[in-house]
Short mmCIF file of C-alpha atoms in Angstrom, two decimals:
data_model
loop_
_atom_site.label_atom_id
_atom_site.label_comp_id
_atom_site.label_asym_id
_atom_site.label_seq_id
_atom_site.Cartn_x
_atom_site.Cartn_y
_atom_site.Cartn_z
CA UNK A 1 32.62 84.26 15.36
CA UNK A 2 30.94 81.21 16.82
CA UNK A 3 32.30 81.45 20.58
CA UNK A 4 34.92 83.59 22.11
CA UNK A 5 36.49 83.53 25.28
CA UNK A 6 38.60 85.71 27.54
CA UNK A 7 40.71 84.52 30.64
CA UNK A 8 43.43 85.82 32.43
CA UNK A 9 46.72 84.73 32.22
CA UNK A 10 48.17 84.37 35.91
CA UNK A 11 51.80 84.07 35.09
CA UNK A 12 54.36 84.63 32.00
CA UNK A 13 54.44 80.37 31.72
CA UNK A 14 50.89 79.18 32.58
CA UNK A 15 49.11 76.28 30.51
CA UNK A 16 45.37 77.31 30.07
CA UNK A 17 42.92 75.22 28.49
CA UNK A 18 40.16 77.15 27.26
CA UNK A 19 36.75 75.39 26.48
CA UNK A 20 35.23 76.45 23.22
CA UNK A 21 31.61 75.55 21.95
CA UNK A 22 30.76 74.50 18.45
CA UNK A 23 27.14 73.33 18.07
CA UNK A 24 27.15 71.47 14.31
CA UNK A 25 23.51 72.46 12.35
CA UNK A 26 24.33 69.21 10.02
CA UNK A 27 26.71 66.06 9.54
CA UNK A 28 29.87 66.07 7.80
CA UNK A 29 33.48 68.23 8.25
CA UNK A 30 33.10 71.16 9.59
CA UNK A 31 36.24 73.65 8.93
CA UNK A 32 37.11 75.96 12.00
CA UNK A 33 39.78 78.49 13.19
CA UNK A 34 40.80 78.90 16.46
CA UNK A 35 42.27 82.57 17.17
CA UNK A 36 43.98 83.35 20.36
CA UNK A 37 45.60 87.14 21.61
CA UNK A 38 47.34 88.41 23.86
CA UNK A 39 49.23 91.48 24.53
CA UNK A 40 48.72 92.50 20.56
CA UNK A 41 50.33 88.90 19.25
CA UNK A 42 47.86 86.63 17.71
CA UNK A 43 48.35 83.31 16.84
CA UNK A 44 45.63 80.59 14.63
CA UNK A 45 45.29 77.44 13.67
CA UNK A 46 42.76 75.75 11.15
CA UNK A 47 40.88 72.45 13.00
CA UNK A 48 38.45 70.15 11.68
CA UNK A 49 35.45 68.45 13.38
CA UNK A 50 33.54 65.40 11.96
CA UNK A 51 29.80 65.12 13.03
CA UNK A 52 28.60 61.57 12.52
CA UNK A 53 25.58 59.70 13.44
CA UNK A 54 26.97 57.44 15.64
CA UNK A 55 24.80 55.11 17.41
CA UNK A 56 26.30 52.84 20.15
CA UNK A 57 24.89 49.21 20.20
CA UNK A 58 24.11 48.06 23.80
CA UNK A 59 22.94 45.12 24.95
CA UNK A 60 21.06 43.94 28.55
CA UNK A 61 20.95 40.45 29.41
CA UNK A 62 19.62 39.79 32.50
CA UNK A 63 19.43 35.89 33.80
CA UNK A 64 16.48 36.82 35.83
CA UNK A 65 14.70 40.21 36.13
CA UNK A 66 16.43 42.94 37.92
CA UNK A 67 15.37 46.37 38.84
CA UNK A 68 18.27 48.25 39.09
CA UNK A 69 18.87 46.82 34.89
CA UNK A 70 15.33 47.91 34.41
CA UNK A 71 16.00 51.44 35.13
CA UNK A 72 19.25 51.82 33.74
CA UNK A 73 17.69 50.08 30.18
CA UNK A 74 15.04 52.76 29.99
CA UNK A 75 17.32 55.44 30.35
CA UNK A 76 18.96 54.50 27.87
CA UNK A 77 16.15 53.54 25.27
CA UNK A 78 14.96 57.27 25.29
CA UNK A 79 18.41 58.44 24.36
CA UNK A 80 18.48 58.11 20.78
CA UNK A 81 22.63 57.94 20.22
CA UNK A 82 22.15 54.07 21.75
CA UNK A 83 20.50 51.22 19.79
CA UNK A 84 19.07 48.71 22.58
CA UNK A 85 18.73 45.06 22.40
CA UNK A 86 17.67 43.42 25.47
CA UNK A 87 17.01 39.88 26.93
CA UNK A 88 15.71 38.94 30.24
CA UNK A 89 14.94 35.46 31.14
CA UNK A 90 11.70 35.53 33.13
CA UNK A 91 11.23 32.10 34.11
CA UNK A 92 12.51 29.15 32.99
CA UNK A 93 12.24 28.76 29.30
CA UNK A 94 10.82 31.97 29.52
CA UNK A 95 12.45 35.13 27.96
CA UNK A 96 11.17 39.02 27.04
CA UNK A 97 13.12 40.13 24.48
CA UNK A 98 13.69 43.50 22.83
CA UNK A 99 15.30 43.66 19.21
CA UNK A 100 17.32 40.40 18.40
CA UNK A 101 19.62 39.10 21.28
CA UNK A 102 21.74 36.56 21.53
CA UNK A 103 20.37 33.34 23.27
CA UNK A 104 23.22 33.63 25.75
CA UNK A 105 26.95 35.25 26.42
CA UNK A 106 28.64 32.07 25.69
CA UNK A 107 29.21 32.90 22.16
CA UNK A 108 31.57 35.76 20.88
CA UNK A 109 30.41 35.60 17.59
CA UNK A 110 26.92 37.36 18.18
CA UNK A 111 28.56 39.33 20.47
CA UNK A 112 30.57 41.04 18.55
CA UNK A 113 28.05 43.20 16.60
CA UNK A 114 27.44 44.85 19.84
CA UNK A 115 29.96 47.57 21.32
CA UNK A 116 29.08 47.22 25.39
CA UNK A 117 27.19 44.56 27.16
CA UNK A 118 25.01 45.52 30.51
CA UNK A 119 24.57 42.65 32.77
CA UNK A 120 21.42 43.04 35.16
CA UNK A 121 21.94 40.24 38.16
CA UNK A 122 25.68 39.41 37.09
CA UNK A 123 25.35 36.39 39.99
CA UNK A 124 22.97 34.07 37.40
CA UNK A 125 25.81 34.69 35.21
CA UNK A 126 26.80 30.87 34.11
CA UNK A 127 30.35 29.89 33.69
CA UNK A 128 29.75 29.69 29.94
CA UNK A 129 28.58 33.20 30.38
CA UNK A 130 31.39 34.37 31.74
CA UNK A 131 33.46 32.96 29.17
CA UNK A 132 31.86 34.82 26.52
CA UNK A 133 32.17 37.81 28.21
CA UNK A 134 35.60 37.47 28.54
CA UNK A 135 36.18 36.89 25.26
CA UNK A 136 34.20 39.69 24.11
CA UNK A 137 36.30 42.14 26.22
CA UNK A 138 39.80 40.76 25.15
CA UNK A 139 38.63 39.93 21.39
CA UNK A 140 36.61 42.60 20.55
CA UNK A 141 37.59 45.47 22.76
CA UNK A 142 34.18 45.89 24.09
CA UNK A 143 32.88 47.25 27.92
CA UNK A 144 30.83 45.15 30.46
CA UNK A 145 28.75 46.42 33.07
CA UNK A 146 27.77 44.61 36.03
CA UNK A 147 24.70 45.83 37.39
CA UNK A 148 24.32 44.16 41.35
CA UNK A 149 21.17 43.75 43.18
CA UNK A 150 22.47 41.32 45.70
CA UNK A 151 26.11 40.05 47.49
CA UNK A 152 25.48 36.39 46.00
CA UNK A 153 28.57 35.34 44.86
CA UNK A 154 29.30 33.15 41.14
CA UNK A 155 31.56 32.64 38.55
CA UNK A 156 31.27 36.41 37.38
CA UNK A 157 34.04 37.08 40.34
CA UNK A 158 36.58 35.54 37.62
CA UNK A 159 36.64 38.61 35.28
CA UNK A 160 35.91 40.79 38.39
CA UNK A 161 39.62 39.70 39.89
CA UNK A 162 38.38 40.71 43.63
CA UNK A 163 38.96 37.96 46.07
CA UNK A 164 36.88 39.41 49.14
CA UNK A 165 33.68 41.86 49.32
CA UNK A 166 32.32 43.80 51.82
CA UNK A 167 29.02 45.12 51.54
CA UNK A 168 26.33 47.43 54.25
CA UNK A 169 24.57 45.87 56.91
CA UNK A 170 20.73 45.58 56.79
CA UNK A 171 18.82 48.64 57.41
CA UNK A 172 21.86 50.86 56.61
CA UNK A 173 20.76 54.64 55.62
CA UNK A 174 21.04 55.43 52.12
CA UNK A 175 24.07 57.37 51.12
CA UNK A 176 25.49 59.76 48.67
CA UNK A 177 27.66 58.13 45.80
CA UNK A 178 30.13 60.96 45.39
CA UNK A 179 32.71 61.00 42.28
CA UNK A 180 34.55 63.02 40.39
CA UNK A 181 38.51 64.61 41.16
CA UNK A 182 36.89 67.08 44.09
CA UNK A 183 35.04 64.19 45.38
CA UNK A 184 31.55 66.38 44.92
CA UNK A 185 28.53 64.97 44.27
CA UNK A 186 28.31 64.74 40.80
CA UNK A 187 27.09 61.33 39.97
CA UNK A 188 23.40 61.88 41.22
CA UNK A 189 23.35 58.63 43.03
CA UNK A 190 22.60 57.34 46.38
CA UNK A 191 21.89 53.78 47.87
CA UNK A 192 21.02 51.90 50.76
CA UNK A 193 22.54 48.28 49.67
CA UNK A 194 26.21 48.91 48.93
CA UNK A 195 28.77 45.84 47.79
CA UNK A 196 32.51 47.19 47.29
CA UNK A 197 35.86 45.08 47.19
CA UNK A 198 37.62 44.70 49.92
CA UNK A 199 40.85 45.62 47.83
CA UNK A 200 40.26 47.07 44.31
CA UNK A 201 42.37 45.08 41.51
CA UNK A 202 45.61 46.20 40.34
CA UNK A 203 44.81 48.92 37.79
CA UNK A 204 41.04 49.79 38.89
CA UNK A 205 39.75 53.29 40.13
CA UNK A 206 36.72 54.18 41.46
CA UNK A 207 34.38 56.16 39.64
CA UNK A 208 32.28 56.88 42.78
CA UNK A 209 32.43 56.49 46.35
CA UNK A 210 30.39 56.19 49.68
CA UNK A 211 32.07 57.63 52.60
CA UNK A 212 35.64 56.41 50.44
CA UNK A 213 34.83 52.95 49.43
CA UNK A 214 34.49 52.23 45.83
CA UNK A 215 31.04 51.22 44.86
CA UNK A 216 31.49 52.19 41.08
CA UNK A 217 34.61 51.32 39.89
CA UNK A 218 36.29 50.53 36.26
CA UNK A 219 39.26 48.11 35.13
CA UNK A 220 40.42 47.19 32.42
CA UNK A 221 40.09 43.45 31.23
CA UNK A 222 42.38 42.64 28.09
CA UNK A 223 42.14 45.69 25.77
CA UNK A 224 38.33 45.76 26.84
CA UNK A 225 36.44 47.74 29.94
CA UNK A 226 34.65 46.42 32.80
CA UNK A 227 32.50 48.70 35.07
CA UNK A 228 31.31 46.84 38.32
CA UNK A 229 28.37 48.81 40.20
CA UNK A 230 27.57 47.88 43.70
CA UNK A 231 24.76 50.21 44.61
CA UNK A 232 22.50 47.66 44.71
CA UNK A 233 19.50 49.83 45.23
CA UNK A 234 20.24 53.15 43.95
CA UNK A 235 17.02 52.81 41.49
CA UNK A 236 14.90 53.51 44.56
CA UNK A 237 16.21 56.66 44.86
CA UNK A 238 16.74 57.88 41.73
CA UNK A 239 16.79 61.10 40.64
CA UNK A 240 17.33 63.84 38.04
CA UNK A 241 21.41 62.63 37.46
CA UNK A 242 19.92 59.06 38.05
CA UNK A 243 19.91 58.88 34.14
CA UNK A 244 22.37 61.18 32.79
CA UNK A 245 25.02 59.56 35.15
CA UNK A 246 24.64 56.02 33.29
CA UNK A 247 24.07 57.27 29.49
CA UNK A 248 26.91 58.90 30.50
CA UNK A 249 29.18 55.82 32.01
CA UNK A 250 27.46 53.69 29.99
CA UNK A 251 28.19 55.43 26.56
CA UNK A 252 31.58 56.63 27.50
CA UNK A 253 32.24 52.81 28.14
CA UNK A 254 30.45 52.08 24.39
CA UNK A 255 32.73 54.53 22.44
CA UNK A 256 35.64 52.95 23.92
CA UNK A 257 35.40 49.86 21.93
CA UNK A 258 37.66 49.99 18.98
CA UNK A 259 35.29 49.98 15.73
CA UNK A 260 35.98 47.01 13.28
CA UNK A 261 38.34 48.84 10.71
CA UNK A 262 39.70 52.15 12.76
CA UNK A 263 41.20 55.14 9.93
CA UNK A 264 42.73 58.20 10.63
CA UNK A 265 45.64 60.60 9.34
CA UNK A 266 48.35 62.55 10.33
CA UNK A 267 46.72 66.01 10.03
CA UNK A 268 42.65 66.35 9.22
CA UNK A 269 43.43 70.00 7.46
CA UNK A 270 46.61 70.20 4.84
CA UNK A 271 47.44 72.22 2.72
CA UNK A 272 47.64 71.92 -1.88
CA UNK A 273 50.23 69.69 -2.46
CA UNK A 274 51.24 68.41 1.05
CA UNK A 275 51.95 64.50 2.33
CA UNK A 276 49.53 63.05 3.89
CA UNK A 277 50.05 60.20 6.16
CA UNK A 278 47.60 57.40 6.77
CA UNK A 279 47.12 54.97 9.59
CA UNK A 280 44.47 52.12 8.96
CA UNK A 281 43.84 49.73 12.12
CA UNK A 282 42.57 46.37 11.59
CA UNK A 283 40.71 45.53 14.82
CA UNK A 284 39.86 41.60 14.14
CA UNK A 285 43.90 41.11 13.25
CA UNK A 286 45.42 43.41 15.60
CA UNK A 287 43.45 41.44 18.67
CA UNK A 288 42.88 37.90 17.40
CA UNK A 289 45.17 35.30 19.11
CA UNK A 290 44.31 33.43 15.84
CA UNK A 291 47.90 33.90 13.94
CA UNK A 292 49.07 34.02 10.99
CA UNK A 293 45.67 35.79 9.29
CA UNK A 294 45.77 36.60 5.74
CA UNK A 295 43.80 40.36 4.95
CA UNK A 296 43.65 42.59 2.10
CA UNK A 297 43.02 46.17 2.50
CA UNK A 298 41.83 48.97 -0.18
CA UNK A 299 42.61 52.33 0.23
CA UNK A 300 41.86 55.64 -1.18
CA UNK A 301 41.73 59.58 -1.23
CA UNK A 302 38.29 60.52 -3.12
CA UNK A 303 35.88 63.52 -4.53
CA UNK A 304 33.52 63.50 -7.11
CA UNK A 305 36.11 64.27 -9.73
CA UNK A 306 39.33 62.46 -8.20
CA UNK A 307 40.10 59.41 -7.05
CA UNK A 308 43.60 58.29 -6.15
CA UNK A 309 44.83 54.89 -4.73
CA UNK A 310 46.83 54.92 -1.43
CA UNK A 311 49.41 52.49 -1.05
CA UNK A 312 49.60 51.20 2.46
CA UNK A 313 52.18 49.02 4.06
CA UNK A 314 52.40 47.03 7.13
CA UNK A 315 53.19 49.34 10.35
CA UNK A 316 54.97 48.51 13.73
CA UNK A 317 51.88 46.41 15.43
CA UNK A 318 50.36 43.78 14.42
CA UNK A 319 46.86 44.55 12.35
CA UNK A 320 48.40 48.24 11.69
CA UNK A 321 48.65 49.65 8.02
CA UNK A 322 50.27 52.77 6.58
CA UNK A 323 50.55 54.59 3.77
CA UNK A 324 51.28 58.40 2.27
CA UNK A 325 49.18 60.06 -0.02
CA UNK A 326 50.25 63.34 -1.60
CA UNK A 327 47.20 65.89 -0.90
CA UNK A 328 45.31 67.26 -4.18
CA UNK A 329 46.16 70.55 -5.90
CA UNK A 330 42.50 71.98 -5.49
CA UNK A 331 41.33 72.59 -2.29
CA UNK A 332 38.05 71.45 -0.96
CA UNK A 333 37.03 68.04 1.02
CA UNK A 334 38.07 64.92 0.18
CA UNK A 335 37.54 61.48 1.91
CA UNK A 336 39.80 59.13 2.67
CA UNK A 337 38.22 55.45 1.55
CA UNK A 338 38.98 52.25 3.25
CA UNK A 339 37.67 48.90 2.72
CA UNK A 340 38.23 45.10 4.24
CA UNK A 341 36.67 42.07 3.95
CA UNK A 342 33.22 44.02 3.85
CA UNK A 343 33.71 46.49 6.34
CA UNK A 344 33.85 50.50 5.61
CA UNK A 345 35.43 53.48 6.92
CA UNK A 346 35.77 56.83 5.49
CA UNK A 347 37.98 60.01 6.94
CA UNK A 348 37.46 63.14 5.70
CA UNK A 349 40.66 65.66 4.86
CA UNK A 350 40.22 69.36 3.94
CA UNK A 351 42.46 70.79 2.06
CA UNK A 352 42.76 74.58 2.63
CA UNK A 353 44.96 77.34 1.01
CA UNK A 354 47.36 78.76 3.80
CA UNK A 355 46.47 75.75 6.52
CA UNK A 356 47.79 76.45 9.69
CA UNK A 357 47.98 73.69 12.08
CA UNK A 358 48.69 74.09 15.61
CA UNK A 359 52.49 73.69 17.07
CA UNK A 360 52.62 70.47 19.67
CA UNK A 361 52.87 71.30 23.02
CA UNK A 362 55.78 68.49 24.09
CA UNK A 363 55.81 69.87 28.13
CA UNK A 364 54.08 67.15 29.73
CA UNK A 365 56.32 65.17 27.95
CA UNK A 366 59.35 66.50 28.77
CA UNK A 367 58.60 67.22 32.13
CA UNK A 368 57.29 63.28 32.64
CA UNK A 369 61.04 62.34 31.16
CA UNK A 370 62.62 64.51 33.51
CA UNK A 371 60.52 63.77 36.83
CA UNK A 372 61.03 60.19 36.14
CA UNK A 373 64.68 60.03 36.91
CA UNK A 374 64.23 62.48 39.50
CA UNK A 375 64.70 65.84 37.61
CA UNK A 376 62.93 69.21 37.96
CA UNK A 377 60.88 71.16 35.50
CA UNK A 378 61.33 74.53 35.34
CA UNK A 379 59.94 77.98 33.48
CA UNK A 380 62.35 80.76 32.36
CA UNK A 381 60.80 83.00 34.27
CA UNK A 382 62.14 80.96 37.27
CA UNK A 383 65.67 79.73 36.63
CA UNK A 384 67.17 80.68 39.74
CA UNK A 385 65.24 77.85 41.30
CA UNK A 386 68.02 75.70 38.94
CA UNK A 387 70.14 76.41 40.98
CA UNK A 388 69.17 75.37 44.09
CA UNK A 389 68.31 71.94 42.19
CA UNK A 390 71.53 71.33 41.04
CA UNK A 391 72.90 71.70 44.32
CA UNK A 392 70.43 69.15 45.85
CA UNK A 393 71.43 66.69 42.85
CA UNK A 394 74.94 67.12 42.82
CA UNK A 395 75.95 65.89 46.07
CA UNK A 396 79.88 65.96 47.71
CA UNK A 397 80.98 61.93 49.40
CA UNK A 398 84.33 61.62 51.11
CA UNK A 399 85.33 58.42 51.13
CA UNK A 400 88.53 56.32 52.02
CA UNK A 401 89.91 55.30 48.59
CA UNK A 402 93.44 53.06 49.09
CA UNK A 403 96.33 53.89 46.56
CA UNK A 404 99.05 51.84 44.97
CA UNK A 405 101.00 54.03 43.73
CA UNK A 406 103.78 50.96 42.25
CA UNK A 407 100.91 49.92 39.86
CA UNK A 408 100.97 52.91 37.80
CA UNK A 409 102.55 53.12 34.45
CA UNK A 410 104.25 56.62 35.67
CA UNK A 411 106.31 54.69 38.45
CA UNK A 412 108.81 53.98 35.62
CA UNK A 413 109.58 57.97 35.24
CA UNK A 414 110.93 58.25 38.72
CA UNK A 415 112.97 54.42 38.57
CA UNK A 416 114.60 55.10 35.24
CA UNK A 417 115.39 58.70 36.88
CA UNK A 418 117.02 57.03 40.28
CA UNK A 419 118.45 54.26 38.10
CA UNK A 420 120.40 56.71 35.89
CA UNK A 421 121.14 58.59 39.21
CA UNK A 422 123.14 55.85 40.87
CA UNK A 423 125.01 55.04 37.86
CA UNK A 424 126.42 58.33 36.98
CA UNK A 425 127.14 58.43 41.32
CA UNK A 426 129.45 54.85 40.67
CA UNK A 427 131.09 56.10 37.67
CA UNK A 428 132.24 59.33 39.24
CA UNK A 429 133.50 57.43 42.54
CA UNK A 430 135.42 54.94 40.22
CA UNK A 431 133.17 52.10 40.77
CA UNK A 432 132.19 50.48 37.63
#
C-alpha cells in the first residue's frame, strides 16, 4: 500500500475526488491499482504513470534590462525541470547572453526549439518582434509571458488585444495579488506599480487580482498561451511564493505547448490479446498554414524480443494519424515507437493478466447536454424533484385558434348524408 485514504460519503449520489500520492524512486512505467470500499463492495482498477525527465526550454529576451525579468529568470535557473537561455540587450550593440539565443523574435525558426518565451520590458518589443512572437504562438503552440516594468505603450498591444489600460497612481501602497477560485492569497505576490486592462479580451481570465482588477491574466492567442503580468514591481517585495508562483505559471504555461510529434493510446494498461488503438499527432502539419505537406510516419509496438509494425491511417484533423495494434500474448511492458522526419516519441503500454480499467464517468456530460437546452439533472435518490420540473417545462397556452370547418376532407360525410336525405324526401313526395 503506497497511500490510502478515507472520506466520508455525504449522500447516496455524491462525486468525490480523492487525491492520492505516488512518489516515483526511478523513470519509466510505473504499474498501480487503485482500490476503493465502501459499505463491504470494493471496486479496482489497474493505472499507469510515466515518469520522464522532462525539461521545459525557456527563453528571456529582454530589449533592455529589467528587474522584474531578472528575478523571475533566477527562479527559474535553480529549478532544474527548466533549461534557460537568456538574452538581454544592455546597450546598444551590446548583449549578455546565457546559453545560445536567438538574435531576435523576428524569426520562428529559432524559436521553435524553445517551448515558452519570457519577455522582460515587452514595450522595446519591435514590430518585427512581435511578429515572431505571434507566429511562434499560432505555429508552434508555444506560451509568452510579458513581464511589465512600466505603462509605455508599443506594438506588443497587437497580440495583447486590449485597447485601453489603466494602471496605479504614483505613490500607491503596495497590494496583495490574490488568485485562485476563493480569491485567497495564494499567489505570494504584492506590488506597488499595477497596469491592468481596462476590459480583459474576449476569452481571458485573470489569474490574480488587486482589489478585483486583473493584473495577471492569461488568453489564448491561436492554439498558443499568452500570460500578461502587470505588477510592475512585485520583485521588490518578493517573498517565499515570489518564486514558486512563477515556476509554477511559468512551467504550467511551458507544458502546454504541444511537443513536435504528440503519441498516445486508447488505454496505457490492456490486457493479452486485446486492440489497442493509437493516436499519433503531427504538430508541424496539424498547425502549419503551409498546405498540402507531404509526411511519412513509422510506427511500432516494441520489447527486446518483439517488434510489430502498426499501421496508421489518416484521422479526422488535419496532422492526426491512427492505427490499431493487437496487444502481445505475454504480458510485460512494451513501447509504442514513433518516428517522423527525425523526430521521436515513445509510449509505453503494459500489458497485465486480468487488467481492469476504470468505467467512464459520462455525468458531467450528460448533465452539460441536458442544462444546455434548459433541462435538469437529477439523482435517484431525488426523483420526486422530476416532477416538479416537468411541471415547470410543460407549460398550458390558451389561445384563439379560428376554424374552417368546410375545408376538411370529413365535410363530405355529412353532404353526401343530407344529399341522399333530400332525395329519398322528393321521391317519396312524388317529385322526381
Amino acid at each position: 500500500v503506497i497511500d490510502r485514504v478515507s472520506q466520508t460519503v455525504s449522500a447516496d449520489s455524491a462525486t468525490m475526488r480523492v487525491p492520492l500520492t505516488f512518489v516515483p524512486t526511478a523513470t519509466g512505467t510505473a504499474s498501480l491499482r487503485v482500490t476503493a470500499e465502501l459499505g463491504g463492495a470494493r471496486s479496482e482498477a489497474d493505472v499507469a504513470v510515466h515518469i520522464d525527465e522532462q525539461r521545459w526550454g525557456v527563453l528571456f529576451f529582454d530589449r533592455r534590462p529589467s528587474w522584474m525579468s531578472t528575478f523571475v529568470r533566477r527562479a527559474l535557473e535553480d529549478d532544474p525541470r527548466f533549461v534557460v537561455t537568456s538574452r538581454i540587450v544592455t546597450s546598444r550593440d551590446v548583449t549578455t547572453d546565457a546559453g545560445r539565443p536567438p538574435l531576435s523574435l523576428a524569426e520562428y525558426t529559432p524559436l521553435a526549439a524553445f517551448d515558452a518565451v519570457v519577455v522582460g520590458a515587452p514595450d522595446a518589443l519591435t514590430a518585427r518582434d512581435v511578429d515572431g512572437l505571434n507566429a511562434f504562438m499560432r505555429r508552434r503552440g508555444g506560451g509568452v509571458v510579458f513581464l511589465f516594468d512600466n505603462n509605455t505603450r508599443g506594438p506588443y498591444e497587437r497580440i495583447t488585444s486590449v485597447a485601453t489600460w489603466s494602471s496605479t497612481p504614483d505613490g500607491a501602497r503596495a497590494d496583495a495579488i490574490v488568485g485562485g477560485p476563493n480569491n485567497t492569497d495564494s499567489t505570494g505576490l504584492r506590488a506597488a506599480e499595477l497596469s491592468w486592462p481596462a476590459q480583459l479580451p474576449l476569452g481571458a481570465h485573470a489569474i490574480g487580482t488587486a482589489s478585483g482588477r486583473p493584473v495577471v491574466w492569461k488568453s489564448s492567442v491561436g492554439s498558443g498561451t499568452l500570460v500578461v503580468s502587470g505588477a510592475q514591481d512585485a520583485w521588490k517585495y518578493r517573498g517565499a511564493n515570489f518564486d514558486s508562483f512563477w515556476r509554477a505559471t511559468i512551467g504550467n504555461v511551458a507544458a502546454s505547448a504541444p511537443a513536435l510529434l504528440d503519441v498516445d493510446a486508447d488505454a496505457d494498461i490492456v490486457a493479452p490479446g486485446e486492440r489497442i488503438g493509437i493516436n499519433v499527432t503531427l504538430r508541424e502539419v496539424a498547425l502549419s498554414r503551409d498546405l498540402p505537406l507531404r509526411v511519412s510516419v513509422n510506427a511500432t509496438l516494441e520489447s527486446d524480443s518483439v517488434r510489430t509494425p502498426v499501421q496508421m491511417w489518416p484521422g479526422g484533423a488535419i496532422g492526426a494519424l491512427r492505427g490499431t495494434v493487437r496487444a502481445p500474448a505475454t504480458p510485460g511492458t512494451y513501447n509504442v515507437v514513433v518516428t517522423s522526419a527525425g523526430a521521436r516519441a515513445e509510449l509505453p503500454i503494459i500489458v497485465a493478466e486480468n487488467a481492469t480499467r476504470a468505467s467512464p464517468d459520462d455525468r458531467d456530460v450528460v448533465a452539460a447536454f441536458a442544462h444546455s437546452r434548459g433541462g435538469v439533472v437529477a439523482p435517484s435518490s431525488q426523483l420526486s424533484s422530476m416532477v416538479n420540473a416537468l411541471d415547470r417545462a410543460v407549460t398550458h397556452q390558451l389561445r384563439r385558434e379560428t376554424w374552417y370547418p368546410m375545408r376538411s376532407a370529413w365535410w363530405i360525410v355529412p353532404f353526401a348524408l343530407l344529399l341522399g336525405a333530400e332525395w329519398w324526401w322528393r321521391r317519396r313526395r312524388g317529385h322526381v
